Structure formats: structure tokens, C-alpha cells
Amino acid sequence: MKEILEYLNLKLPQIQRIGAYATAQDVLRRTVAELKQLRALKLGILYTGLESGDDEILQKYVKTSPHSRSSTQ
């Protein structure tokens, strides 16, 4: 992510804010220092979506369950 933001800032110095899609896990695996560094590189907004832990709802939307993923690891 850092390299992408650096590239965007190099090629588009006038850019004011960069947005990206992220999951809660994407954010949680970063340290506060890493998040501050990304913010300094103009990452201003992260779009997140809600995820369900309900197997029936996940099946309806053809997603795998967090329960099934954890049991195979």
C-alpha cells in the first residue's frame, strides 16, 4: 500500500486525498505508526463493508462463513 501511495503522490502531486477499500482485518493488522504513515501519504478514507457471521446470510450471498474458514486452518 505504501508503495502505491508513494507512486500516486509522485505522478499526481496535486492529489489531495486518496481512498481505498479495506476490510476491518486490513486495518487491524496495521500498527498505529503504519496508519499514520499512510495518512501522511494522503490516504484519507477507507471504505469498508459490513460482514455477517450468519451462515444462512452468507450462503444467500455466496460467501464463505468465518466459521468454515477457521475450522480449515
GROMACS .gro file of C-alpha atoms in nm:
model
   73
    1MET     CA    1   0.000   0.000   0.000
    2LYS     CA    2   0.280   0.240   0.092
    3GLU     CA    3   0.448   0.195  -0.246
    4ILE     CA    4   0.123   0.256  -0.432
    5LEU     CA    5   0.055   0.576  -0.238
    6GLU     CA    6   0.412   0.697  -0.295
    7TYR     CA    7   0.371   0.633  -0.668
    8LEU     CA    8   0.040   0.818  -0.684
    9ASN     CA    9   0.187   1.115  -0.498
   10LEU     CA   10   0.487   1.119  -0.732
   11LYS     CA   11   0.281   1.105  -1.051
   12LEU     CA   12  -0.007   1.323  -0.925
   13PRO     CA   13   0.145   1.573  -0.680
   14GLN     CA   14  -0.172   1.785  -0.689
   15ILE     CA   15  -0.380   1.500  -0.550
   16GLN     CA   16  -0.549   1.598  -0.225
   17ARG     CA   17  -0.691   1.271  -0.094
   18ILE     CA   18  -0.670   0.904  -0.186
   19GLY     CA   19  -0.938   0.650  -0.098
   20ALA     CA   20  -0.925   0.272  -0.087
   21TYR     CA   21  -1.137  -0.028   0.000
   22ALA     CA   22  -1.040  -0.220   0.313
   23THR     CA   23  -1.168  -0.484   0.548
   24ALA     CA   24  -1.160  -0.448   0.924
   25GLN     CA   25  -0.877  -0.703   0.924
   26ASP     CA   26  -0.676  -0.486   0.682
   27VAL     CA   27  -0.692  -0.201   0.932
   28LEU     CA   28  -0.635  -0.415   1.241
   29ARG     CA   29  -0.318  -0.573   1.106
   30ARG     CA   30  -0.153  -0.228   1.076
   31THR     CA   31   0.020  -0.053   1.362
   32VAL     CA   32  -0.078   0.300   1.459
   33ALA     CA   33   0.255   0.418   1.316
   34GLU     CA   34   0.179   0.246   0.982
   35LEU     CA   35  -0.167   0.403   0.966
   36LYS     CA   36  -0.020   0.746   1.038
   37GLN     CA   37   0.235   0.693   0.761
   38LEU     CA   38  -0.042   0.602   0.516
   39ARG     CA   39  -0.235   0.910   0.624
   40ALA     CA   40   0.074   1.126   0.562
   41LEU     CA   41   0.079   0.984   0.209
   42LYS     CA   42  -0.273   1.127   0.161
   43LEU     CA   43  -0.473   0.811   0.228
   44GLY     CA   44  -0.772   0.999   0.360
   45ILE     CA   45  -1.056   0.750   0.355
   46LEU     CA   46  -1.104   0.375   0.373
   47TYR     CA   47  -1.431   0.228   0.251
   48THR     CA   48  -1.538  -0.075   0.450
   49GLY     CA   49  -1.835  -0.306   0.428
   50LEU     CA   50  -2.012  -0.498   0.696
   51GLU     CA   51  -1.967  -0.873   0.707
   52SER     CA   52  -2.209  -1.116   0.862
   53GLY     CA   53  -2.119  -1.414   1.074
   54ASP     CA   54  -2.455  -1.575   0.999
   55ASP     CA   55  -2.410  -1.884   0.779
   56GLU     CA   56  -2.758  -1.852   0.623
   57ILE     CA   57  -2.699  -1.493   0.512
   58LEU     CA   58  -2.350  -1.577   0.386
   59GLN     CA   59  -2.492  -1.863   0.177
   60LYS     CA   60  -2.751  -1.630   0.026
   61TYR     CA   61  -2.472  -1.400  -0.095
   62VAL     CA   62  -2.240  -1.690  -0.185
   63LYS     CA   63  -1.978  -1.606   0.076
   64THR     CA   64  -1.789  -1.845   0.295
   65SER     CA   65  -1.852  -1.843   0.664
   66PRO     CA   66  -1.588  -1.719   0.909
   67HIS     CA   67  -1.667  -2.043   1.096
   68SER     CA   68  -1.586  -2.262   0.798
   69ARG     CA   69  -1.264  -2.072   0.724
   70SER     CA   70  -1.134  -2.101   1.079
   71SER     CA   71  -1.210  -2.472   1.104
   72THR     CA   72  -0.994  -2.550   0.800
   73GLN     CA   73  -0.690  -2.361   0.925
   0.00000   0.00000   0.00000
